[in-house]
Amino acid sequence: MAKRSDSQGRLDDAARAGWLYYVAGRTQDEIAAAMSISRQSAQRLVSLAVAERLIKVRLDHPISACLELAEALRQRYDLKHAEVVPSDPAGVSTTVGIAEAAAAEIERWLKRPDPIIVAIGTGRTLKAAVDQLPPMECPQHRIVSLTGNIGLDGSAAFYNVIFSMADAIKARHFPMPLPVLCSSAEERETLHDQALVRSTIALGAKADVTFVGIGELGVDGPLCVDGFLGRDEMMKLVEEGAAGEICGWIFDREGRLVESSINDRVASVPIPSRETSSVIGIAQGRKKVTALGAALDGRLINGVITDEATAEQLLSM
Amino acid sequence: MAKRSDSQGRLDDAARAGWLYYVAGRTQDEIAAAMSISRQSAQRLVSLAVAERLIKVRLDHPISACLELAEALRQRYDLKHAEVVPSDPAGVSTTVGIAEAAAAEIERWLKRPDPIIVAIGTGRTLKAAVDQLPPMECPQHRIVSLTGNIGLDGSAAFYNVIFSMADAIKARHFPMPLPVLCSSAEERETLHDQALVRSTIALGAKADVTFVGIGELGVDGPLCVDGFLGRDEMMKLVEEGAAGEICGWIFDREGRLVESSINDRVASVPIPSRETSSVIGIAQGRKKVTALGAALDGRLINGVITDEATAEQLLSM
DNA sequence: TTTGCTCATGAGCAATTACTCATCAGTGGG
DNA sequence: CCCACTGATGAGTAATTGCTCATGAGCAAA
């Protein structure tokens, strides 16, 4: 084999070494012997072939598209966690697929032997997710609800996620004995001053991982449908540029919490720090793309579980 | 994580692990952590992904030595297509390397939007090649088998290339419901007169591109090993100057089809015209040099995919 | 010629991966 | 109900790979 020191020859050698390594499946020692170079040089040629993208790896499996989208999301939004599940082509449900994936992720956290604090929001998607949880014994962990579980009329709220969750997994759980929205900022002050509520809020601030749904606005969004906001209030919010909500906290298209009479009255625990905690948003569907994109842009969340179609729409924004 | 014991779920996991390993470049430890499995299990999933051919590696670099050999072959034999891949110095396999290259070439043809007819032979090499094909949807193309798929005992033949291929790419396919060799020239007449067979033969004659393996003769050649010819028949052929076979058609050292009782009984479709079609022979290895050289000399094929060592031997003849 | 720079090289060592073995759970037949 | 069989698992260990560092060759500028 003629020795050529020019870069063309070197790339040739790299291609040859890479071919022997990846296609022919030989070890670097064998390549070194075949090409009459040292093992280290063979290793360098192989890694050069990879670095120069001479070697193309392809995965022939439906999953690969999802993984690529997840990686793209992770890069673009600087995420700690991104998961994309195949889209249901029928697209009838807003929870099928991501609910199972979210449950799997929750389970992964709960399986940890060291004690952690899991914060959890509310909503249809999260309810569907916790319904997928298998029974577990997790006395070492604590689960804290970020949102109040008292409805407008004093009854328990519609999607009582934390109780469903505590039902499946045996762990200490801390609901929020508050409504979702207070009648005024002053009332919120008072209510948040209760010892029980203060300790729950303090616990939420220390959450190791947080799972939240992403609510879209509009008269068909959860806040209106569930009666927390009137149509006129909602219209006004949208006109002012609001794009979505997490645990009731309204944010705009850049993912900044908006200053409004609504956010002044939200009784929820503040969204835990994205610095110290994984805050994973779970949402899919065309209607949620705007809200989800805004939450990601504003770094309100640093993790996402969504489906293929939604991921594609996010990335094309 | 939802419990899935079925093999589909396991393949999904393998795909995911393989993707994380080869595409995302994670270590097996990281994959294990991400998937909540042990490192050993992650390693197994990765190697399963490789074993199941979910991972396809391709080298995208023209190695100049190979390019030069390819160009020399093209000149000398007046070829439409010549491709030379690096040789595996160990040379243990007769398919590694050219199978991937052949698959890539087949894929290039299949990617064409305009409808084409692809004719395909049989043999170990072609089988290995089509096993490398990724799933594709090609309803516009038609694939026709040049050789019968009925074995000596009436069972399906050993290397049922066309069905493997049709399995990977969704296209209309036309197998040959015949044995490889008929018992007599008269029987061949009768069989070829069937409407189904006639239309397949007519289709083969119109093939836009043809991929065939090159069989060497001798008692270790495929015709003998697979039991189509007895040792004595084979010895006689070799004595009479036969040098190789394509789809069962025996040819001599100048690449001319020999007149023999064998060729009178071959049930295969005639090799498509080299005037109107690309007929690409795929072969490598010292044992095949004579046969391949003869086929090239006689212009039985006008394209070749082989390896470096074989190309050098061909050119030094 | 000397100097300083770049880059390939090989050695040594740490990290990573592959293999073997013993075990165990699930399964289907006797 | 038992038992052989299959296939998954984890531990332990050997093999392989990747990284860092010191060295020296090649080369251009001073």
XYZ file of C-alpha atoms (C1' of nucleotides) in Angstrom:
694
model
C 0.000 0.000 0.000
C 1.545 3.228 -1.145
C 2.060 5.792 1.561
C 0.539 9.131 0.680
C 0.832 11.988 3.071
C -1.500 14.414 1.307
C -4.875 14.962 2.840
C -6.635 13.186 0.012
C -4.660 10.064 0.693
C -5.305 10.419 4.361
C -9.025 10.622 3.813
C -8.759 7.601 1.571
C -7.059 5.746 4.349
C -9.666 6.956 6.792
C -12.404 5.722 4.485
C -10.669 2.405 4.124
C -10.181 2.023 7.853
C -13.742 3.110 8.506
C -15.001 0.644 5.958
C -13.042 -2.191 7.499
C -14.251 -1.215 10.940
C -17.918 -0.549 10.370
C -18.788 -2.565 7.276
C -16.426 -5.493 7.501
C -16.590 -5.496 11.288
C -12.889 -5.905 11.924
C -11.163 -4.732 15.062
C -8.760 -1.839 15.035
C -5.906 -4.243 15.665
C -6.752 -6.177 12.544
C -7.078 -2.983 10.545
C -3.699 -1.847 11.839
C -2.123 -5.100 10.731
C -3.821 -4.979 7.340
C -2.771 -1.429 6.655
C 0.671 -1.762 8.254
C 0.156 0.996 10.761
C -0.036 1.089 14.534
C -3.225 0.367 16.355
C -3.436 3.960 17.510
C -3.171 5.212 13.977
C -5.918 2.855 12.936
C -8.043 4.227 15.743
C -7.345 7.755 14.577
C -8.287 6.937 11.022
C -11.531 5.380 12.157
C -12.446 8.364 14.272
C -11.400 10.664 11.441
C -13.768 8.824 9.143
C -16.537 9.423 11.647
C -15.584 13.054 12.204
C -15.487 13.701 8.454
C -18.881 12.084 8.159
C -17.589 9.505 5.750
C -19.513 6.929 7.680
C -23.258 7.240 7.467
C -25.319 5.273 9.906
C -28.955 4.757 9.293
C -31.559 3.121 11.441
C -34.329 1.341 9.611
C -37.110 1.410 12.120
C -40.163 3.591 12.548
C -38.815 4.722 15.894
C -35.882 6.484 14.322
C -37.936 9.428 13.078
C -39.173 10.019 16.615
C -35.695 9.875 18.076
C -34.419 12.361 15.557
C -37.224 14.758 16.322
C -36.547 14.378 20.021
C -32.895 15.170 19.503
C -33.784 18.205 17.385
C -36.112 19.477 20.089
C -33.479 18.906 22.743
C -30.955 20.920 20.781
C -33.230 23.752 19.826
C -34.720 24.350 23.227
C -31.774 23.223 25.341
C -33.817 20.530 27.014
C -32.866 18.050 29.681
C -35.417 15.590 28.418
C -37.258 15.216 25.135
C -39.421 12.361 24.067
C -41.394 12.004 20.873
C -43.851 9.176 20.386
C -45.302 8.073 17.057
C -48.396 9.997 16.100
C -51.700 8.296 15.965
C -52.575 8.836 12.316
C -56.227 9.026 13.208
C -55.348 11.665 15.765
C -58.602 11.248 17.560
C -57.244 11.456 21.067
C -55.138 14.178 22.617
C -53.613 11.805 25.121
C -53.042 8.422 23.475
C -49.348 7.774 23.163
C -47.998 10.584 25.268
C -49.919 9.347 28.283
C -48.106 6.021 28.168
C -44.782 7.722 27.537
C -45.344 10.149 30.387
C -46.318 7.309 32.694
C -43.127 5.490 31.745
C -41.075 8.578 32.520
C -42.829 9.132 35.846
C -42.217 5.500 36.663
C -38.529 5.856 35.862
C -38.269 8.630 38.416
C -40.272 6.757 41.023
C -38.106 3.671 40.671
C -35.172 5.577 42.080
C -34.240 4.311 45.517
C -33.113 7.710 46.797
C -35.971 9.913 47.992
C -37.169 12.579 45.556
C -39.910 15.176 45.378
C -42.226 14.932 42.409
C -44.353 17.946 41.582
C -47.366 17.505 39.404
C -49.817 19.820 37.685
C -53.258 19.014 36.480
C -55.272 18.567 33.321
C -56.667 15.884 31.080
C -53.305 14.799 29.730
C -51.719 14.325 33.128
C -54.802 12.498 34.347
C -54.498 10.086 31.449
C -50.811 9.669 32.243
C -51.191 8.837 35.911
C -53.992 6.449 35.008
C -51.321 4.440 33.211
C -49.149 4.110 36.288
C -48.840 0.602 37.675
C -49.216 0.094 41.418
C -45.931 0.817 43.156
C -44.626 1.158 46.664
C -42.616 4.337 46.952
C -42.575 5.400 50.592
C -39.298 7.225 50.047
C -40.736 9.822 47.682
C -43.049 12.785 48.133
C -45.555 14.004 45.585
C -46.764 17.561 45.656
C -49.544 19.111 43.657
C -48.832 22.459 42.042
C -52.445 23.468 41.628
C -55.411 23.754 43.899
C -57.866 20.957 43.994
C -60.912 22.956 45.038
C -63.337 23.792 42.280
C -65.359 26.934 41.870
C -68.163 25.592 43.968
C -66.022 24.130 46.716
C -66.112 20.605 45.277
C -63.026 18.707 44.266
C -61.710 19.854 40.926
C -62.263 17.931 37.752
C -58.924 16.368 37.109
C -57.743 15.365 40.459
C -54.403 14.163 39.335
C -52.568 13.936 42.613
C -55.133 11.730 44.274
C -55.244 9.352 41.319
C -51.505 9.204 41.471
C -51.315 8.629 45.196
C -53.858 5.895 44.701
C -51.577 4.013 42.344
C -48.284 4.611 44.089
C -47.945 4.507 47.805
C -46.106 7.690 48.647
C -46.686 10.694 50.824
C -48.658 13.235 48.859
C -49.355 16.898 49.373
C -52.425 18.322 47.681
C -53.142 22.037 47.560
C -56.265 22.763 49.580
C -57.018 25.858 47.523
C -59.105 26.874 44.546
C -57.326 27.278 41.226
C -58.049 30.973 41.019
C -58.594 33.250 44.004
C -61.058 36.055 43.819
C -58.338 38.649 44.351
C -54.630 39.082 44.849
C -55.294 39.848 48.495
C -57.192 36.643 49.008
C -54.296 34.751 47.530
C -51.959 36.387 50.012
C -54.134 35.291 52.867
C -54.603 31.776 51.649
C -50.917 31.307 50.872
C -50.115 32.363 54.391
C -51.692 29.288 55.876
C -49.095 26.960 57.380
C -50.277 23.949 55.414
C -50.178 25.836 52.139
C -46.811 27.394 52.908
C -45.217 24.029 53.492
C -46.712 22.693 50.268
C -45.344 25.679 48.358
C -41.950 25.193 49.979
C -42.017 21.544 48.983
C -42.901 22.447 45.402
C -39.929 24.770 45.220
C -37.665 21.848 46.049
C -39.139 19.483 43.505
C -36.629 17.251 41.730
C -38.931 16.714 38.809
C -42.144 18.362 37.710
C -44.758 17.135 35.290
C -47.162 19.666 33.861
C -49.702 19.833 31.121
C -49.786 22.752 28.726
C -53.128 24.520 28.386
C -54.107 26.334 25.242
C -56.151 29.472 25.546
C -59.323 30.396 23.706
C -62.901 29.687 24.562
C -62.322 25.977 23.943
C -59.264 25.833 26.200
C -59.404 24.105 29.572
C -59.604 27.291 31.637
C -62.841 28.263 29.897
C -64.285 24.794 29.434
C -63.812 24.048 33.108
C -65.330 27.375 34.032
C -62.405 29.061 35.727
C -62.470 31.962 33.285
C -65.375 33.596 31.515
C -65.425 33.971 27.762
C -64.924 37.713 27.971
C -61.964 37.426 30.317
C -60.441 34.872 27.987
C -60.977 37.027 24.910
C -59.277 39.884 26.657
C -56.279 37.746 27.587
C -55.874 36.519 24.027
C -56.139 40.057 22.706
C -53.381 41.060 25.086
C -51.139 38.442 23.530
C -51.468 35.523 25.915
C -50.551 32.214 24.312
C -51.046 29.488 26.882
C -51.017 28.466 30.510
C -49.249 26.067 32.804
C -50.997 25.332 36.102
C -53.032 28.455 35.486
C -50.050 30.713 34.965
C -50.732 32.639 31.768
C -47.801 33.306 29.422
C -47.374 35.123 26.109
C -45.916 34.000 22.785
C -42.394 34.402 24.083
C -43.162 32.289 27.122
C -43.080 35.215 29.576
C -45.653 35.241 32.348
C -48.010 38.084 31.512
C -48.886 40.777 34.002
C -52.620 40.565 34.385
C -55.339 40.364 36.900
C -55.466 36.653 36.253
C -51.877 35.813 37.137
C -52.292 37.927 40.268
C -55.028 35.564 41.372
C -53.567 32.190 40.373
C -53.265 30.159 43.532
C -50.875 27.608 42.098
C -47.383 26.973 43.351
C -44.868 28.810 41.163
C -43.421 26.570 38.462
C -40.319 25.004 40.038
C -36.901 26.237 39.039
C -35.630 25.040 35.698
C -32.125 25.360 37.075
C -32.388 22.729 39.737
C -35.266 20.609 38.534
C -36.564 18.852 35.466
C -39.792 20.505 34.405
C -41.423 18.296 31.829
C -44.315 19.552 29.744
C -46.669 16.986 28.284
C -48.832 17.978 25.350
C -49.708 17.049 21.808
C -52.042 18.241 19.127
C -52.386 21.095 16.695
C -54.310 23.224 19.165
C -51.469 23.068 21.679
C -48.587 23.835 19.339
C -48.626 27.587 19.942
C -48.797 27.265 23.706
C -46.197 24.508 23.828
C -43.838 26.408 21.552
C -44.141 29.522 23.684
C -43.476 27.578 26.884
C -40.384 26.067 25.289
C -39.182 29.388 23.898
C -39.524 31.047 27.278
C -37.771 28.150 29.000
C -40.772 27.676 31.250
C -40.113 23.982 30.823
C -36.890 22.126 30.171
C -38.382 18.825 29.147
C -41.120 17.765 26.802
C -43.108 14.694 25.910
C -45.070 15.070 22.707
C -45.917 13.276 19.501
C -44.360 13.212 16.081
C -46.758 15.583 14.348
C -46.554 18.159 17.111
C -42.770 17.943 17.199
C -42.616 18.577 13.470
C -44.856 21.597 13.787
C -42.765 22.956 16.644
C -39.564 22.596 14.682
C -41.001 24.259 11.611
C -41.974 27.341 13.604
C -42.512 1.687 31.435
C -45.366 -0.351 30.151
C -44.528 -4.017 30.209
C -44.135 -5.426 26.737
C -42.799 -8.891 26.412
C -43.591 -9.292 22.726
C -40.797 -9.234 20.226
C -42.137 -6.088 18.605
C -41.583 -4.140 21.779
C -38.176 -5.631 22.112
C -37.256 -4.609 18.612
C -38.536 -1.140 19.351
C -36.254 -1.013 22.336
C -33.412 -2.365 20.255
C -34.017 0.323 17.673
C -34.065 2.970 20.339
C -30.874 1.698 21.941
C -29.200 1.342 18.569
C -30.179 4.830 17.598
C -28.895 6.283 20.831
C -25.656 4.402 20.421
C -24.849 4.840 16.764
C -26.674 8.016 15.802
C -26.689 10.009 19.018
C -23.301 8.661 20.088
C -24.227 7.868 23.660
C -22.391 5.258 25.659
C -24.156 2.106 26.701
C -24.115 3.313 30.281
C -26.033 6.429 29.324
C -28.476 4.380 27.293
C -28.972 2.046 30.226
C -29.715 4.982 32.505
C -32.062 6.569 29.996
C -34.002 3.391 29.459
C -33.855 2.223 33.069
C -32.197 -1.053 32.266
C -28.879 -2.558 33.175
C -25.809 -1.782 31.153
C -25.638 -5.386 30.003
C -29.172 -5.215 28.723
C -28.359 -2.034 26.878
C -25.397 -3.766 25.295
C -27.642 -6.640 24.265
C -30.181 -4.334 22.735
C -27.490 -2.579 20.756
C -26.088 -5.813 19.422
C -29.612 -7.032 18.726
C -30.197 -3.950 16.636
C -27.097 -4.796 14.665
C -27.997 -8.474 14.365
C -31.493 -7.625 13.181
C -29.984 -5.315 10.592
C -31.823 -2.333 11.958
C -28.553 -0.461 11.784
C -27.179 0.095 8.322
C -23.749 1.561 7.845
C -22.681 3.082 4.595
C -19.415 4.614 3.585
C -19.721 7.773 1.561
C -16.284 8.291 0.208
C -14.763 7.404 -3.081
C -11.558 5.662 -2.195
C -9.289 6.601 -5.017
C -7.720 3.197 -5.408
C -11.132 1.659 -5.778
C -12.234 4.387 -8.139
C -9.244 3.805 -10.338
C -9.902 0.113 -10.472
C -13.530 0.771 -11.298
C -12.556 3.106 -14.100
C -10.072 0.570 -15.459
C -12.747 -2.114 -15.448
C -15.191 0.216 -17.136
C -12.713 0.965 -19.907
C -11.528 -2.542 -20.481
C -14.942 -4.163 -20.587
C -16.928 -1.250 -21.956
C -19.169 -1.162 -18.920
C -22.092 1.064 -18.104
C -21.480 0.651 -14.414
C -18.492 -0.461 -12.384
C -18.101 -0.331 -8.658
C -15.204 -1.557 -6.568
C -15.350 -1.736 -2.782
C -12.375 -2.180 -0.468
C -11.362 -5.759 0.157
C -11.631 -7.303 3.526
C -8.067 -8.500 4.051
C -9.279 -11.477 6.045
C -11.581 -12.278 3.165
C -13.711 -14.595 5.219
C -16.993 -13.673 3.612
C -17.888 -13.719 -0.050
C -20.590 -11.133 0.373
C -19.470 -8.565 2.906
C -18.951 -5.239 1.200
C -20.389 -5.941 -2.206
C -23.735 -6.768 -0.631
C -23.975 -3.277 0.836
C -22.769 -1.708 -2.392
C -25.234 -3.722 -4.435
C -28.044 -2.772 -2.076
C -27.111 0.876 -2.479
C -27.173 0.545 -6.258
C -30.510 -1.266 -6.219
C -31.839 1.458 -3.960
C -30.649 4.136 -6.373
C -32.676 2.536 -9.144
C -35.721 2.057 -6.964
C -35.717 5.672 -5.884
C -36.500 6.756 -9.421
C -39.986 8.167 -9.657
C -40.583 6.879 -13.195
C -41.643 3.244 -13.333
C -38.949 0.724 -14.185
C -38.640 -3.031 -14.446
C -35.967 -4.591 -12.272
C -34.876 -8.104 -13.093
C -33.108 -10.113 -10.474
C -31.284 -13.421 -10.407
C -30.559 -15.574 -7.441
C -27.726 -16.783 -5.258
C -26.077 -16.125 -1.959
C -24.616 -12.803 -2.944
C -27.873 -11.348 -4.192
C -29.656 -12.642 -1.122
C -27.162 -10.848 1.080
C -27.648 -7.723 -1.006
C -31.424 -7.582 -0.822
C -31.209 -8.260 2.915
C -29.539 -4.869 3.132
C -32.381 -3.041 1.454
C -34.313 -0.657 3.655
C -38.090 -0.730 3.595
C -39.359 1.325 0.675
C -42.618 2.000 -1.038
C -42.180 1.552 -4.764
C -45.569 0.832 -6.282
C -44.421 2.300 -9.582
C -41.810 -0.386 -10.250
C -42.019 -4.030 -11.173
C -39.570 -6.695 -10.070
C -39.191 -9.841 -12.069
C -37.252 -12.939 -11.157
C -35.056 -14.431 -13.842
C -34.831 -17.860 -12.290
C -37.330 -20.401 -11.082
C -38.072 -20.553 -7.416
C -39.025 -24.203 -7.273
C -36.397 -26.512 -5.881
C -35.630 -30.049 -6.897
C -38.151 -31.453 -4.494
C -40.901 -28.968 -5.294
C -40.112 -26.790 -2.277
C -39.162 -23.171 -2.572
C -35.575 -22.761 -3.665
C -32.787 -21.922 -1.299
C -32.152 -18.294 -1.997
C -35.500 -16.879 -2.602
C -34.260 -13.483 -3.511
C -37.333 -12.004 -5.106
C -39.576 -12.649 -2.135
C -37.073 -11.175 0.301
C -36.870 -8.172 -1.938
C -40.610 -7.786 -2.317
C -40.825 -8.039 1.440
C -38.610 -5.007 1.904
C -39.877 -2.866 -0.926
C -43.515 -2.705 -1.729
C -43.632 -3.258 -5.480
C -45.360 -5.645 -7.820
C -43.213 -8.722 -8.144
C -43.209 -11.569 -10.627
C -41.590 -14.777 -9.485
C -40.952 -17.652 -11.871
C -43.110 -20.609 -10.876
C -40.662 -23.057 -12.389
C -37.776 -25.238 -11.338
C -34.276 -24.022 -12.112
C -33.553 -26.878 -14.474
C -36.146 -28.801 -16.428
C -35.732 -32.506 -17.022
C -35.610 -32.016 -20.776
C -35.684 -29.390 -23.489
C -39.190 -30.509 -24.358
C -40.406 -30.010 -20.819
C -38.988 -26.525 -20.895
C -40.918 -25.785 -24.057
C -44.120 -26.920 -22.408
C -43.520 -25.009 -19.205
C -42.505 -21.832 -20.975
C -45.670 -21.990 -22.974
C -47.803 -21.327 -19.914
C -49.406 -17.906 -20.026
C -48.072 -16.893 -16.613
C -44.542 -17.894 -17.500
C -44.703 -16.251 -20.912
C -45.694 -12.936 -19.455
C -42.893 -13.147 -16.894
C -40.402 -13.908 -19.649
C -41.733 -11.010 -21.681
C -41.368 -8.743 -18.686
C -37.797 -9.899 -18.141
C -36.933 -9.021 -21.722
C -38.017 -5.465 -21.057
C -36.035 -5.045 -17.841
C -34.417 -1.649 -17.385
C -31.833 -3.010 -14.992
C -30.802 -6.524 -14.064
C -28.872 -7.735 -11.061
C -27.303 -11.157 -11.246
C -24.822 -13.177 -9.295
C -22.008 -15.000 -11.050
C -21.704 -18.693 -10.282
C -18.409 -20.477 -10.517
C -18.377 -24.065 -11.704
C -16.705 -27.033 -10.107
C -17.990 -29.414 -7.490
C -17.931 -26.606 -4.920
C -19.908 -24.235 -7.092
C -23.498 -23.349 -6.287
C -25.033 -25.575 -8.956
C -23.444 -28.635 -7.383
C -23.689 -27.569 -3.762
C -27.382 -26.858 -4.129
C -27.888 -30.149 -5.911
C -29.000 -28.976 -9.319
C -26.163 -30.754 -11.064
C -24.416 -34.005 -10.228
C -20.655 -34.139 -9.811
C -20.187 -36.072 -13.007
C -22.291 -33.688 -15.045
C -20.299 -30.829 -13.594
C -16.962 -32.487 -14.358
C -18.075 -33.013 -17.930
C -19.076 -29.373 -18.307
C -15.744 -28.175 -16.974
C -13.878 -30.537 -19.309
C -15.812 -29.110 -22.202
C -14.517 -25.654 -21.278
C -17.369 -24.188 -19.301
C -16.243 -21.361 -17.037
C -19.238 -20.114 -15.087
C -22.958 -19.557 -14.995
C -25.448 -16.758 -14.662
C -28.957 -17.751 -13.627
C -28.047 -21.272 -14.642
C -26.897 -20.347 -18.134
C -23.508 -21.981 -18.595
C -20.842 -20.059 -20.496
C -17.264 -20.765 -21.554
C -14.038 -18.833 -21.016
C -14.950 -16.368 -23.721
C -18.317 -15.761 -22.183
C -20.272 -17.551 -24.886
C -23.216 -19.665 -23.832
C -22.159 -23.233 -24.401
C -24.240 -25.657 -26.364
C -24.971 -28.430 -23.962
C -27.716 -30.533 -22.593
C -27.714 -28.285 -19.565
C -28.407 -24.993 -21.288
C -31.169 -26.706 -23.226
C -32.882 -27.422 -19.934
C -32.313 -24.141 -18.067
C -35.722 -22.742 -17.280
C -34.501 -19.229 -16.527
C -35.505 -16.154 -18.429
C -32.810 -15.272 -20.994
C -30.392 -12.684 -19.675
C -31.889 -9.322 -20.675
C -30.393 -7.446 -23.558
C -27.164 -5.583 -22.831
C -28.144 -3.118 -25.510
C -31.203 -1.734 -23.811
C -30.629 -2.622 -20.183
C -28.008 -2.449 -17.474
C -27.013 -5.967 -16.538
C -24.987 -5.779 -13.383
C -23.022 -8.764 -12.155
C -22.211 -8.946 -8.474
C -19.353 -11.172 -7.374
C -16.108 -11.170 -5.474
C -13.505 -13.671 -4.493
C -10.708 -15.642 -6.041
C -12.969 -18.549 -6.929
C -15.185 -16.312 -9.000
C -12.503 -14.481 -10.943
C -12.509 -16.862 -13.892
C -16.268 -16.910 -14.223
C -16.588 -13.162 -13.743
C -13.831 -12.436 -16.243
C -15.455 -14.683 -18.817
C -18.842 -13.054 -18.327
C -17.241 -9.653 -18.779
C -15.242 -10.745 -21.829
C -18.318 -12.142 -23.502
C -20.328 -9.015 -22.680
C -22.866 -11.126 -20.865
C -22.959 -8.296 -18.353
C -22.312 -4.605 -18.812
C -21.984 -3.670 -15.190
C -20.103 -5.076 -12.240
C -19.892 -4.686 -8.500
C -16.868 -6.362 -6.991
C -14.058 -5.825 -4.550
C -10.573 -4.485 -4.855
C -8.731 -7.784 -4.871
C -11.022 -9.315 -7.455
C -10.803 -6.223 -9.631
C -7.011 -6.392 -9.554
C -7.032 -10.032 -10.535
C -9.440 -9.336 -13.375
C -7.273 -6.551 -14.725
C -4.113 -8.634 -14.552
C -5.662 -11.376 -16.671
C 21.083 27.536 10.317
C 17.939 28.332 13.826
C 13.460 28.891 15.765
C 8.860 28.037 16.370
C 4.856 25.908 14.795
C 1.931 22.045 13.310
C 0.828 17.598 13.236
C 1.487 12.574 13.097
C 3.090 8.985 16.096
C 3.338 5.497 19.781
C 3.052 4.470 24.736
C 0.431 4.079 28.644
C -3.727 4.108 30.834
C -8.664 4.827 31.591
C -13.116 4.049 29.753
C -16.044 1.385 27.300
C -17.733 -2.734 25.210
C -18.228 -7.822 24.430
C -18.322 -12.289 26.070
C -19.070 -16.232 29.312
C -21.302 -18.235 32.863
C -24.715 -19.210 36.356
C -29.322 -18.227 37.495
C -34.079 -17.603 37.015
C -38.810 -16.861 35.131
C -42.052 -18.271 31.903
C -43.831 -22.068 28.826
C -45.390 -26.159 26.837
C -45.325 -31.181 26.787
C -45.466 -35.530 29.249
C -47.682 -31.412 38.636
C -43.133 -31.941 37.093
C -39.508 -31.145 34.049
C -36.995 -29.872 30.126
C -36.455 -25.931 27.266
C -36.079 -21.233 25.868
C -34.725 -16.843 26.551
C -33.733 -12.864 29.584
C -30.792 -11.220 33.304
C -26.691 -9.661 36.172
C -22.028 -10.469 37.605
C -17.538 -10.909 36.491
C -13.937 -10.560 33.309
C -11.461 -10.228 29.002
C -11.100 -7.575 24.905
C -11.362 -3.486 22.628
C -11.445 1.339 22.165
C -10.545 6.341 23.295
C -7.792 9.762 25.428
C -3.643 12.261 26.986
C 0.906 13.122 26.839
C 5.631 13.332 25.358
C 8.300 13.042 21.259
C 10.028 13.995 16.863
C 9.609 14.908 11.844
C 8.491 18.364 8.412
C 8.305 23.004 7.191
C 8.152 27.995 6.898
C 9.901 32.309 8.550
C 13.592 34.842 10.725
